[in-house]
Amino acid sequence: NLSALSLLQFPFGRRLPCDIYWHGVSFHDSNIFSGQVNKFPGMTETVRKITLSRAMRTMRDLFPLEYNFYPRSWILPEELPLFVAEVRTMKDSNPSWKPTFIVKPDGGCQGDGIYLIKDPSDIRLTGSIQSRPAVVQEYICKPLLVDKLKFDIRLYVLLKSLEPLEIYIAKDGLSRFCTEPYQEPTLKNLHQVFMHLTNYSLNIHSGNFIHSASANTGSKRTFSSILCRLSSRGADVKKLWSDIISLVIKTIIALTPELKVYYQSDIPAGKPGPTCFQILGFDILLMKDLKPVLLEVNANPSMRIEHEQELSPGVFENVPSPVDEKVKVAVIRDTLRLMDPQKKKRKDTQLIYDYSYLSLHHCKKCCYSQSSMKDKQHKHHSLKLSLKLKFYLKRGLCQSPERAPGASEEPLDAVPGPEAALPSLCLKQVFPKYARHFSYLRLVDRVAALFIRFLGVKGTTKLGPTGFRTFIRNCKLSNSNFSMAAVDILYIDITRRWNSMGIDHKESGMCLQAFVEAFFCLAQKKYKALPLHKQVLSLLELCECRLAAVHGKRLVWGCG
């Protein structure tokens, strides 16, 4: 029950600025200049399958053992020849190896366009592979089964802040089950989606799908019920949770460099603007040995707490889903508690909360409308809160009524019920709490900081040739063996190749991934005897030291 949050809604927004804005899809749903927004700019692009796979590959190149939780991936169509060659090589070296691969369209969701193959020649090149690129990955053939069914886990992760990095993980999640008993892939069962694909949006159409009011049964259960079952069998549940936390932190570390580039583009440093937070959906598969494997990250995980039920042919009604409600309402409620900017000054300050067409006021003893604020008369009302939109929160929150045409911009009158102690937070902080175990992985973050430093023009996400040359000069990386002409050739070659992949044609120049490749190339040239992560670390320390010296000289000149 969210009545203790004392929230009041403005379903159609308001003219005055708000403290928190809740967007449905992306940061750019509306123009925001202050407060907090529940979306990061660029998050949708950053977690797309191709971008995520590239980020994970970069981290795997640096730290192979730490990033072995993501399946080997190839980008289609540009890496199709590489995929064919590597599979052929692996089969030649191990004739008994009989792999299965899964093909996922880059922009697909809810299982759309996903299919399994046994050989690279089975990839469906007919159609729109050029216009709709995809990722092909090794398929996990030996997953953990419960009741002979394959399942995955949806965990909710709150990225509370990018700088400094702050991550929370929900203590419970959802387990989504297939609806046909699992068998390892064969040519005969490759196309049985209800056996191999765990997507809820697919399996709900199966005749075997079970809607259950219990968290322990049915085709969608709580993750905690699975943990209890594993624990009763003697499994080390604490180690499993530790591995999952590690997976989440490492994945966020892989994503933050790209996010920071988008962030500085939309919200330049030193200028007033909103701060951001976002709830992400992590889809994780458990292998037989309980090793967690990352499937994908969702920027806009569904927060519905009901499902459609067909009463008669063509007639549907929305039915509450207790399992969804138990997990999702707690995640939203506690996200609001964590993001409340006034919680330390609750006695003195009003909280205004807006979801584009939903704004909320917060007061210590009651909620009140703008008009009542002027005459300092507090009115008591019943709580009505609609989070992202009416389907949610039918238990702790109510659907807001429609505003009559021409009605004033006053908020819906609402006030909390009796003061009640809120339950303990369902969101657990994992970063910076465990930062000392993972900070050494943040090398690409530091490379991205160099990239952003030399972008020059605010609002851009690509580095021009002048900016790249300035980076080389200021860090003193050119010499007799690596002339500025060679610098220009390196820039042109890498930039041209990345631009040919169709990453982003809105701007010309070198994207972050291309800069990272160039930086790795420079590190390998300069420190040939070291492993890659030490090469990159050595070059980073050199660049940061020389840039600090340049900055120090400028300060001295300025004082002079």
Coordinates of C-alpha atoms in Angstrom, one line a residue:
N1 CA 0.0 0.0 0.0
L2 CA 1.5 3.3 -1.1
S3 CA -0.7 5.5 1.1
A4 CA 2.2 6.2 3.4
L5 CA 3.9 7.9 0.5
S6 CA 1.3 10.7 0.6
L7 CA 1.1 11.2 -3.1
L8 CA -1.3 13.3 -5.1
Q9 CA -1.6 13.1 -8.8
F10 CA -2.0 15.6 -11.7
P11 CA -3.1 13.2 -14.5
F12 CA -2.6 15.8 -17.2
G13 CA 0.6 17.4 -15.9
R14 CA 1.0 21.0 -14.7
R15 CA 2.7 24.2 -15.8
L16 CA 5.0 24.5 -12.7
P17 CA 8.1 22.4 -12.6
C18 CA 8.0 19.1 -10.8
D19 CA 10.5 17.1 -8.8
I20 CA 10.1 13.8 -10.5
Y21 CA 8.9 13.0 -14.1
W22 CA 7.8 9.5 -15.1
H23 CA 8.0 8.8 -18.8
G24 CA 6.5 5.9 -20.6
V25 CA 9.1 5.1 -23.2
S26 CA 12.2 7.3 -23.3
F27 CA 13.9 10.4 -21.9
H28 CA 12.6 12.4 -24.8
D29 CA 8.9 11.7 -24.2
S30 CA 8.7 15.4 -23.2
N31 CA 11.1 18.3 -22.7
I32 CA 12.3 18.4 -19.1
F33 CA 14.7 21.0 -17.8
S34 CA 14.8 20.2 -14.0
G35 CA 14.0 17.6 -11.5
Q36 CA 14.4 13.8 -11.9
V37 CA 13.4 11.8 -14.9
N38 CA 12.9 8.0 -14.8
K39 CA 14.7 7.4 -18.1
F40 CA 18.3 7.9 -19.1
P41 CA 19.0 9.4 -22.6
G42 CA 20.3 6.7 -24.9
M43 CA 19.3 3.8 -22.6
T44 CA 17.1 2.2 -25.3
E45 CA 19.9 2.3 -27.8
T46 CA 22.5 1.1 -25.3
V47 CA 20.7 -2.1 -24.3
R48 CA 19.8 -3.1 -27.9
K49 CA 21.1 -6.6 -28.6
I50 CA 23.9 -5.5 -31.0
T51 CA 25.1 -2.6 -28.8
L52 CA 25.0 -4.8 -25.7
S53 CA 26.8 -7.6 -27.4
R54 CA 29.6 -5.2 -28.6
A55 CA 29.9 -3.8 -25.1
M56 CA 30.2 -7.3 -23.5
R57 CA 32.7 -8.4 -26.2
T58 CA 34.9 -5.3 -25.4
M59 CA 34.8 -6.2 -21.7
R60 CA 35.5 -9.9 -22.4
D61 CA 38.5 -8.9 -24.5
L62 CA 39.8 -7.1 -21.4
F63 CA 38.7 -9.5 -18.7
P64 CA 37.9 -13.0 -20.3
L65 CA 37.2 -14.7 -17.0
E66 CA 35.0 -12.0 -15.4
Y67 CA 32.8 -11.7 -18.5
N68 CA 32.1 -15.3 -19.3
F69 CA 28.4 -15.0 -18.2
Y70 CA 27.3 -13.7 -21.7
P71 CA 27.0 -16.2 -24.6
R72 CA 29.5 -15.8 -27.5
S73 CA 27.8 -13.6 -30.1
W74 CA 28.2 -12.5 -33.7
I75 CA 26.7 -9.5 -35.4
L76 CA 24.7 -10.1 -38.6
P77 CA 25.1 -9.3 -41.4
E78 CA 28.7 -7.9 -41.1
E79 CA 30.1 -10.8 -39.1
L80 CA 28.5 -13.6 -41.0
P81 CA 31.7 -14.7 -42.7
L82 CA 33.5 -14.6 -39.3
F83 CA 30.7 -16.6 -37.7
V84 CA 30.9 -19.3 -40.5
A85 CA 34.7 -19.5 -40.3
E86 CA 34.8 -19.8 -36.5
V87 CA 32.1 -22.5 -36.4
R88 CA 33.9 -24.4 -39.1
T89 CA 37.2 -24.2 -37.1
M90 CA 35.6 -25.3 -33.9
K91 CA 33.9 -28.3 -35.6
D92 CA 37.2 -29.3 -37.2
S93 CA 39.0 -29.2 -33.9
N94 CA 36.2 -31.1 -32.1
P95 CA 34.1 -33.3 -34.5
S96 CA 31.8 -34.4 -31.7
W97 CA 30.7 -30.8 -31.0
K98 CA 27.1 -30.4 -32.2
P99 CA 26.2 -26.8 -31.4
T100 CA 22.9 -24.9 -31.5
F101 CA 22.6 -21.2 -32.1
I102 CA 19.8 -18.7 -31.5
V103 CA 19.2 -15.8 -33.8
K104 CA 17.7 -12.6 -32.3
P105 CA 16.7 -9.5 -34.4
D106 CA 18.4 -6.4 -33.0
G107 CA 15.2 -4.4 -32.5
G108 CA 13.0 -7.4 -31.6
C109 CA 11.1 -7.8 -28.4
Q110 CA 8.7 -10.2 -26.8
G111 CA 10.2 -13.1 -28.8
D112 CA 9.5 -11.5 -32.2
G113 CA 11.7 -13.0 -35.0
I114 CA 13.7 -15.3 -32.8
Y115 CA 14.6 -18.8 -34.1
L116 CA 17.1 -21.6 -33.5
I117 CA 19.6 -23.1 -36.0
K118 CA 22.1 -26.0 -36.0
D119 CA 24.4 -24.7 -38.8
P120 CA 25.3 -21.2 -40.1
S121 CA 23.9 -22.1 -43.5
D122 CA 20.4 -22.2 -41.8
I123 CA 20.4 -18.4 -41.2
R124 CA 17.5 -16.9 -43.0
L125 CA 19.3 -14.5 -45.3
T126 CA 16.1 -14.1 -47.4
G127 CA 14.0 -11.2 -46.2
S128 CA 15.4 -8.1 -44.5
I129 CA 18.6 -9.1 -42.7
Q130 CA 20.3 -6.0 -44.1
S131 CA 17.6 -3.7 -43.0
R132 CA 17.0 -5.6 -39.8
P133 CA 20.3 -6.7 -38.4
A134 CA 20.5 -9.4 -35.7
V135 CA 22.7 -11.2 -33.2
V136 CA 23.4 -14.9 -33.4
Q137 CA 24.5 -16.5 -30.1
E138 CA 25.4 -19.9 -28.7
Y139 CA 22.3 -21.5 -27.4
I140 CA 22.4 -22.8 -23.8
C141 CA 21.4 -26.4 -24.3
K142 CA 21.6 -27.5 -20.6
P143 CA 19.5 -25.1 -18.6
L144 CA 18.3 -25.7 -15.1
L145 CA 14.8 -27.3 -15.2
V146 CA 11.9 -27.1 -12.7
D147 CA 9.1 -29.5 -13.2
K148 CA 10.8 -30.6 -16.4
L149 CA 10.3 -27.1 -17.8
K150 CA 12.8 -24.5 -18.9
F151 CA 12.5 -21.0 -17.3
D152 CA 14.2 -17.7 -17.0
I153 CA 14.4 -15.0 -14.4
R154 CA 13.3 -11.4 -14.7
L155 CA 15.1 -9.3 -12.1
Y156 CA 14.5 -5.6 -11.7
V157 CA 17.5 -3.3 -11.3
L158 CA 17.4 0.3 -10.4
L159 CA 20.1 2.5 -11.9
K160 CA 19.7 5.3 -9.4
S161 CA 22.7 7.4 -10.6
L162 CA 25.3 7.3 -13.3
E163 CA 27.8 9.6 -11.7
P164 CA 28.5 8.5 -9.1
L165 CA 27.4 5.0 -10.1
E166 CA 24.6 3.7 -7.8
I167 CA 22.8 0.4 -8.4
Y168 CA 20.0 -1.4 -6.6
I169 CA 18.7 -4.9 -7.2
A170 CA 15.2 -6.1 -6.2
K171 CA 15.2 -8.9 -3.7
D172 CA 12.6 -10.8 -5.6
G173 CA 11.8 -11.2 -9.3
L174 CA 9.7 -13.3 -11.7
S175 CA 10.4 -16.7 -13.1
R176 CA 8.8 -17.2 -16.5
F177 CA 8.3 -20.8 -17.6
C178 CA 8.0 -22.5 -21.0
T179 CA 4.8 -24.5 -21.4
E180 CA 6.2 -27.7 -23.0
P181 CA 8.6 -30.1 -21.3
Y182 CA 12.2 -29.3 -22.3
Q183 CA 14.3 -31.5 -24.6
E184 CA 17.8 -30.6 -25.9
P185 CA 17.6 -29.1 -29.4
T186 CA 17.3 -31.5 -32.4
L187 CA 16.3 -30.8 -36.0
K188 CA 12.9 -32.1 -35.1
N189 CA 12.1 -29.8 -32.1
L190 CA 14.1 -26.6 -33.1
H191 CA 10.8 -24.9 -34.1
Q192 CA 8.9 -25.7 -30.9
V193 CA 8.9 -22.2 -29.4
F194 CA 6.9 -23.2 -26.3
M195 CA 9.8 -25.6 -25.4
H196 CA 12.8 -23.4 -26.1
L197 CA 11.7 -19.7 -25.6
T198 CA 10.7 -18.5 -22.2
N199 CA 9.1 -15.2 -23.4
Y200 CA 5.9 -14.6 -21.5
S201 CA 4.4 -12.9 -24.5
L202 CA 4.8 -16.2 -26.5
N203 CA 3.9 -18.8 -23.9
I204 CA 0.7 -17.0 -22.9
H205 CA -0.8 -18.2 -26.2
S206 CA 0.0 -21.8 -25.4
G207 CA -2.9 -24.0 -24.3
N208 CA -0.7 -25.2 -21.4
F209 CA -0.1 -21.8 -19.9
I210 CA -1.3 -21.8 -16.3
H211 CA -2.4 -18.6 -14.5
S212 CA -2.0 -19.2 -10.8
A213 CA -2.8 -17.1 -7.7
S214 CA 0.1 -18.9 -6.0
A215 CA 3.7 -17.7 -6.1
N216 CA 4.9 -21.3 -6.2
T217 CA 2.9 -22.8 -9.1
G218 CA 1.8 -21.9 -12.6
S219 CA 3.7 -20.6 -15.6
K220 CA 4.8 -17.4 -13.9
R221 CA 6.2 -17.6 -10.3
T222 CA 8.2 -15.5 -8.0
F223 CA 12.0 -16.1 -8.1
S224 CA 12.0 -16.4 -4.3
S225 CA 9.8 -19.5 -4.7
I226 CA 12.4 -21.1 -7.0
L227 CA 15.2 -20.2 -4.5
C228 CA 13.2 -21.9 -1.7
R229 CA 12.9 -25.0 -3.8
L230 CA 16.6 -25.0 -4.7
S231 CA 17.5 -24.4 -1.0
S232 CA 15.4 -27.4 0.1
R233 CA 17.5 -29.5 -2.4
G234 CA 20.7 -28.4 -0.7
A235 CA 21.7 -25.8 -3.4
D236 CA 24.0 -22.9 -2.3
V237 CA 21.4 -20.1 -2.7
K238 CA 23.7 -17.5 -1.2
K239 CA 26.4 -18.2 -3.8
L240 CA 23.8 -18.0 -6.5
W241 CA 22.7 -14.6 -5.4
S242 CA 26.3 -13.4 -5.1
D243 CA 26.9 -14.6 -8.7
I244 CA 23.7 -12.7 -9.9
I245 CA 24.8 -9.5 -8.2
S246 CA 28.2 -9.8 -9.8
L247 CA 26.6 -10.3 -13.2
V248 CA 24.4 -7.2 -12.8
I249 CA 27.2 -5.0 -11.6
K250 CA 29.5 -6.1 -14.4
T251 CA 26.8 -5.6 -17.0
I252 CA 26.1 -2.1 -15.8
I253 CA 29.8 -1.3 -15.9
A254 CA 29.9 -2.5 -19.5
L255 CA 27.0 -0.2 -20.4
T256 CA 27.9 3.0 -18.5
P257 CA 30.5 4.3 -21.0
E258 CA 28.0 4.5 -23.8
L259 CA 25.4 6.0 -21.5
K260 CA 27.7 8.7 -20.3
V261 CA 28.2 9.8 -23.9
Y262 CA 24.5 10.1 -24.5
Y263 CA 24.0 11.8 -21.1
Q264 CA 26.5 14.6 -21.8
S265 CA 25.0 15.1 -25.2
D266 CA 21.5 15.7 -23.8
I267 CA 22.5 17.2 -20.4
P268 CA 25.8 19.0 -20.9
A269 CA 28.0 19.4 -17.7
G270 CA 27.8 22.8 -16.0
K271 CA 24.3 23.6 -17.3
P272 CA 21.0 23.2 -15.4
G273 CA 19.1 20.1 -16.3
P274 CA 17.4 17.0 -14.9
T275 CA 19.1 14.1 -13.3
C276 CA 18.0 10.6 -14.3
F277 CA 17.3 7.1 -12.9
Q278 CA 15.8 4.0 -14.5
I279 CA 14.3 0.6 -13.7
L280 CA 15.9 -2.1 -16.0
G281 CA 14.7 -5.6 -16.5
F282 CA 17.5 -8.2 -16.5
D283 CA 16.6 -11.5 -18.1
I284 CA 18.8 -14.3 -16.7
L285 CA 19.0 -18.0 -17.4
L286 CA 20.3 -20.6 -14.9
M287 CA 22.4 -23.4 -16.1
K288 CA 22.3 -26.9 -14.6
D289 CA 25.3 -26.0 -12.3
L290 CA 23.4 -22.8 -11.2
K291 CA 25.7 -20.5 -13.1
P292 CA 23.7 -17.5 -14.2
V293 CA 23.8 -16.4 -17.9
L294 CA 22.7 -13.0 -19.1
L295 CA 20.2 -13.2 -21.9
E296 CA 19.4 -9.5 -22.4
V297 CA 18.6 -6.2 -20.7
N298 CA 15.3 -4.4 -21.1
A299 CA 15.1 -0.6 -21.0
N300 CA 11.3 -0.7 -20.6
P301 CA 10.3 -3.8 -18.7
S302 CA 6.6 -4.4 -18.5
M303 CA 5.1 -3.2 -15.2
R304 CA 1.6 -4.6 -15.8
I305 CA 0.0 -6.4 -12.9
E306 CA -2.9 -7.9 -14.8
H307 CA -3.4 -10.1 -17.8
E308 CA -6.2 -10.5 -20.3
Q309 CA -8.6 -13.4 -19.9
E310 CA -11.0 -14.5 -22.7
L311 CA -14.5 -14.8 -21.4
S312 CA -16.0 -15.8 -24.7
P313 CA -14.8 -15.6 -28.3
G314 CA -13.6 -12.1 -28.8
V315 CA -14.6 -10.9 -25.3
F316 CA -11.7 -10.2 -22.9
E317 CA -11.4 -8.8 -19.4
N318 CA -8.4 -7.7 -17.4
V319 CA -7.7 -10.1 -14.5
P320 CA -5.3 -9.2 -11.6
S321 CA -2.0 -11.2 -11.5
P322 CA -1.0 -11.7 -7.8
V323 CA 2.5 -12.7 -8.7
D324 CA 3.1 -9.6 -10.8
E325 CA 1.5 -7.4 -8.2
K326 CA 3.7 -8.8 -5.4
V327 CA 6.9 -8.1 -7.2
K328 CA 6.2 -5.0 -9.4
V329 CA 4.3 -2.8 -6.9
A330 CA 7.1 -3.2 -4.4
V331 CA 9.7 -2.2 -7.0
I332 CA 7.8 0.9 -8.0
R333 CA 7.0 1.9 -4.5
D334 CA 10.6 1.6 -3.3
T335 CA 12.0 3.3 -6.3
L336 CA 9.8 6.3 -5.4
R337 CA 11.0 6.1 -1.8
L338 CA 14.7 6.1 -2.9
M339 CA 14.2 8.9 -5.4
D340 CA 12.2 11.2 -3.1
P341 CA 14.4 14.3 -3.2
Q342 CA 12.7 15.8 -0.1
K343 CA 12.8 12.9 2.3
K344 CA 15.4 14.6 4.4
K345 CA 13.4 17.8 4.5
R346 CA 9.9 16.3 4.7
K347 CA 8.7 18.7 7.4
D348 CA 9.5 21.8 5.4
T349 CA 9.1 20.8 1.8
Q350 CA 6.4 19.7 -0.6
L351 CA 7.2 17.0 -3.1
I352 CA 5.8 17.4 -6.5
Y353 CA 5.6 14.3 -8.6
D354 CA 4.8 14.2 -12.3
Y355 CA 4.4 11.4 -14.8
S356 CA 4.2 13.6 -17.9
Y357 CA 0.4 13.5 -17.5
L358 CA 0.8 12.4 -13.9
S359 CA 2.1 14.8 -11.2
L360 CA 2.1 14.2 -7.5
H361 CA 2.4 16.4 -4.4
H362 CA 3.8 15.3 -1.1
C363 CA 3.4 16.8 2.4
K364 CA 4.3 15.6 5.9
K365 CA 0.7 15.4 7.2
C366 CA -1.5 15.5 4.1
C367 CA -1.6 16.2 0.4
Y368 CA -3.3 19.3 -0.9
S369 CA -4.1 21.1 -4.1
Q370 CA -2.5 24.3 -5.3
S371 CA -5.5 26.4 -4.3
S372 CA -5.4 25.0 -0.8
M373 CA -1.7 25.8 -0.6
K374 CA -2.4 29.4 -1.2
D375 CA -4.8 29.8 1.7
K376 CA -2.9 27.2 3.8
Q377 CA -6.0 25.1 4.3
H378 CA -5.2 21.4 4.2
K379 CA -7.9 19.1 2.8
H380 CA -8.1 15.4 3.5
H381 CA -8.9 13.0 0.7
S382 CA -8.5 9.4 -0.4
L383 CA -5.3 8.4 -2.1
K384 CA -5.5 8.0 -5.8
L385 CA -2.3 7.2 -7.6
S386 CA -1.8 5.8 -11.1
L387 CA 1.7 4.8 -12.0
K388 CA 2.5 4.6 -15.6
L389 CA -0.8 4.1 -16.3
K390 CA -3.9 2.8 -15.1
F391 CA -3.3 -0.9 -15.1
Y392 CA -1.0 -0.8 -12.1
L393 CA -1.5 -0.4 -8.6
K394 CA -5.0 -1.5 -8.1
R395 CA -4.2 -2.6 -4.6
G396 CA -2.0 0.2 -3.3
L397 CA -3.1 2.7 -5.9
C398 CA -6.3 3.5 -7.8
Q399 CA -7.0 4.5 -11.4
S400 CA -7.4 8.2 -11.7
P401 CA -10.7 9.5 -13.1
E402 CA -10.8 11.4 -16.4
R403 CA -10.7 15.2 -16.3
A404 CA -13.6 16.9 -17.9
P405 CA -12.9 19.0 -21.0
G406 CA -12.0 22.5 -20.0
A407 CA -11.3 21.6 -16.4
S408 CA -8.6 23.6 -14.5
E409 CA -5.1 22.3 -14.0
E410 CA -5.7 21.6 -10.4
P411 CA -4.5 18.2 -9.1
L412 CA -6.8 15.5 -8.1
D413 CA -7.5 15.9 -4.4
A414 CA -6.0 13.1 -2.5
V415 CA -4.4 12.5 0.8
P416 CA -2.8 9.5 2.5
G417 CA -4.7 7.2 4.8
P418 CA -3.5 6.7 8.4
E419 CA 0.2 6.9 8.9
A420 CA 1.6 3.4 8.7
A421 CA 5.2 2.0 8.8
L422 CA 6.3 1.1 5.3
P423 CA 7.8 -2.3 4.7
S424 CA 11.5 -2.6 4.5
L425 CA 13.0 -1.8 1.1
C426 CA 12.7 -4.5 -1.5
L427 CA 15.6 -2.8 -3.3
K428 CA 19.1 -3.7 -2.1
Q429 CA 22.1 -1.4 -2.9
V430 CA 24.9 -3.4 -4.5
F431 CA 27.0 -0.5 -5.8
P432 CA 28.9 1.4 -4.4
K433 CA 28.4 -1.1 -1.6
Y434 CA 30.6 -3.7 -3.3
A435 CA 32.6 -1.2 -5.4
R436 CA 36.0 -2.3 -4.2
H437 CA 35.4 -5.7 -5.8
F438 CA 34.6 -4.3 -9.2
S439 CA 36.3 -0.9 -9.6
Y440 CA 39.3 -2.4 -11.5
L441 CA 36.9 -3.3 -14.3
R442 CA 36.0 0.3 -15.1
L443 CA 38.8 0.8 -17.7
V444 CA 36.4 1.6 -20.6
D445 CA 34.7 4.2 -18.4
R446 CA 38.0 6.0 -18.2
V447 CA 38.5 5.7 -21.9
A448 CA 35.0 7.2 -22.4
A449 CA 36.0 10.1 -20.1
L450 CA 38.9 10.9 -22.5
F451 CA 36.5 10.7 -25.5
I452 CA 34.0 13.1 -23.9
R453 CA 36.8 15.5 -22.9
F454 CA 37.9 15.9 -26.6
L455 CA 34.4 16.0 -28.2
G456 CA 34.6 19.8 -28.2
V457 CA 31.1 20.7 -29.4
K458 CA 28.5 20.2 -26.7
G459 CA 25.6 18.1 -27.7
T460 CA 27.5 15.8 -30.0
T461 CA 28.3 12.1 -29.6
K462 CA 31.0 11.7 -32.2
L463 CA 34.6 12.8 -32.3
G464 CA 35.9 14.8 -35.3
P465 CA 39.4 14.5 -36.8
T466 CA 40.6 17.7 -35.1
G467 CA 39.5 16.4 -31.7
F468 CA 41.3 13.1 -32.2
R469 CA 44.5 14.9 -33.2
T470 CA 44.2 17.2 -30.2
F471 CA 43.9 14.1 -28.0
I472 CA 47.0 12.6 -29.5
R473 CA 49.0 15.9 -29.1
N474 CA 47.9 16.6 -25.6
C475 CA 48.7 13.1 -24.5
K476 CA 52.0 13.2 -26.5
L477 CA 51.3 9.9 -28.2
S478 CA 52.9 10.7 -31.6
N479 CA 56.6 10.1 -32.2
S480 CA 59.0 9.2 -35.0
N481 CA 57.4 5.7 -35.2
F482 CA 53.8 7.0 -35.1
S483 CA 53.5 10.3 -37.0
M484 CA 50.5 12.6 -37.2
A485 CA 50.0 11.3 -40.7
A486 CA 49.7 7.8 -39.2
V487 CA 47.3 9.2 -36.7
D488 CA 45.0 10.5 -39.5
I489 CA 45.1 7.2 -41.3
L490 CA 44.2 5.4 -38.1
Y491 CA 41.3 7.8 -37.5
I492 CA 40.0 7.4 -41.1
D493 CA 40.3 3.6 -41.3
I494 CA 38.5 2.9 -38.0
T495 CA 35.8 5.6 -38.4
R496 CA 35.0 4.6 -41.9
R497 CA 34.6 0.9 -40.9
W498 CA 32.3 1.7 -38.0
N499 CA 30.2 4.1 -40.0
S500 CA 29.8 1.4 -42.7
M501 CA 28.2 -0.8 -40.0
G502 CA 25.3 1.7 -39.9
I503 CA 25.8 2.6 -36.2
D504 CA 24.5 6.1 -36.5
H505 CA 24.5 8.2 -39.7
K506 CA 23.0 11.3 -38.0
E507 CA 26.5 12.7 -37.2
S508 CA 29.8 12.3 -39.0
G509 CA 32.9 11.4 -37.0
M510 CA 34.2 8.7 -34.6
C511 CA 31.7 7.1 -32.3
L512 CA 32.7 5.8 -28.8
Q513 CA 33.1 2.2 -29.9
A514 CA 35.5 3.3 -32.7
F515 CA 37.5 5.5 -30.2
V516 CA 37.8 2.5 -27.9
E517 CA 39.1 0.4 -30.7
A518 CA 41.6 3.1 -31.6
F519 CA 42.7 3.4 -28.0
F520 CA 43.2 -0.3 -27.7
C521 CA 45.3 -0.2 -30.9
L522 CA 47.5 2.6 -29.5
A523 CA 47.9 0.6 -26.2
Q524 CA 49.0 -2.5 -28.1
K525 CA 51.5 -0.6 -30.1
K526 CA 53.0 1.1 -27.1
Y527 CA 53.0 -1.8 -24.6
K528 CA 53.5 -4.9 -26.7
A529 CA 54.6 -7.3 -24.0
L530 CA 51.7 -6.9 -21.6
P531 CA 48.2 -8.5 -21.7
L532 CA 45.5 -6.3 -23.1
H533 CA 43.9 -5.0 -19.9
K534 CA 47.4 -4.0 -18.6
Q535 CA 48.2 -2.3 -21.9
V536 CA 45.0 -0.3 -21.7
L537 CA 45.6 0.6 -18.0
S538 CA 49.2 1.7 -18.7
L539 CA 48.1 4.0 -21.6
L540 CA 45.2 5.4 -19.5
E541 CA 47.6 6.3 -16.6
L542 CA 50.0 7.9 -19.1
C543 CA 47.2 9.9 -20.8
E544 CA 45.6 11.0 -17.5
C545 CA 49.0 12.0 -16.1
R546 CA 49.9 14.1 -19.1
L547 CA 46.5 15.7 -19.3
A548 CA 46.8 16.6 -15.6
A549 CA 50.1 18.3 -16.3
V550 CA 48.6 20.3 -19.2
H551 CA 45.7 21.3 -16.9
G552 CA 48.2 22.3 -14.2
K553 CA 50.2 24.5 -16.6
R554 CA 47.0 26.3 -17.7
L555 CA 46.1 27.0 -14.1
V556 CA 49.6 28.5 -13.5
W557 CA 49.3 30.6 -16.7
G558 CA 45.9 31.7 -15.6
C559 CA 47.1 32.8 -12.2
G560 CA 50.1 34.6 -13.8

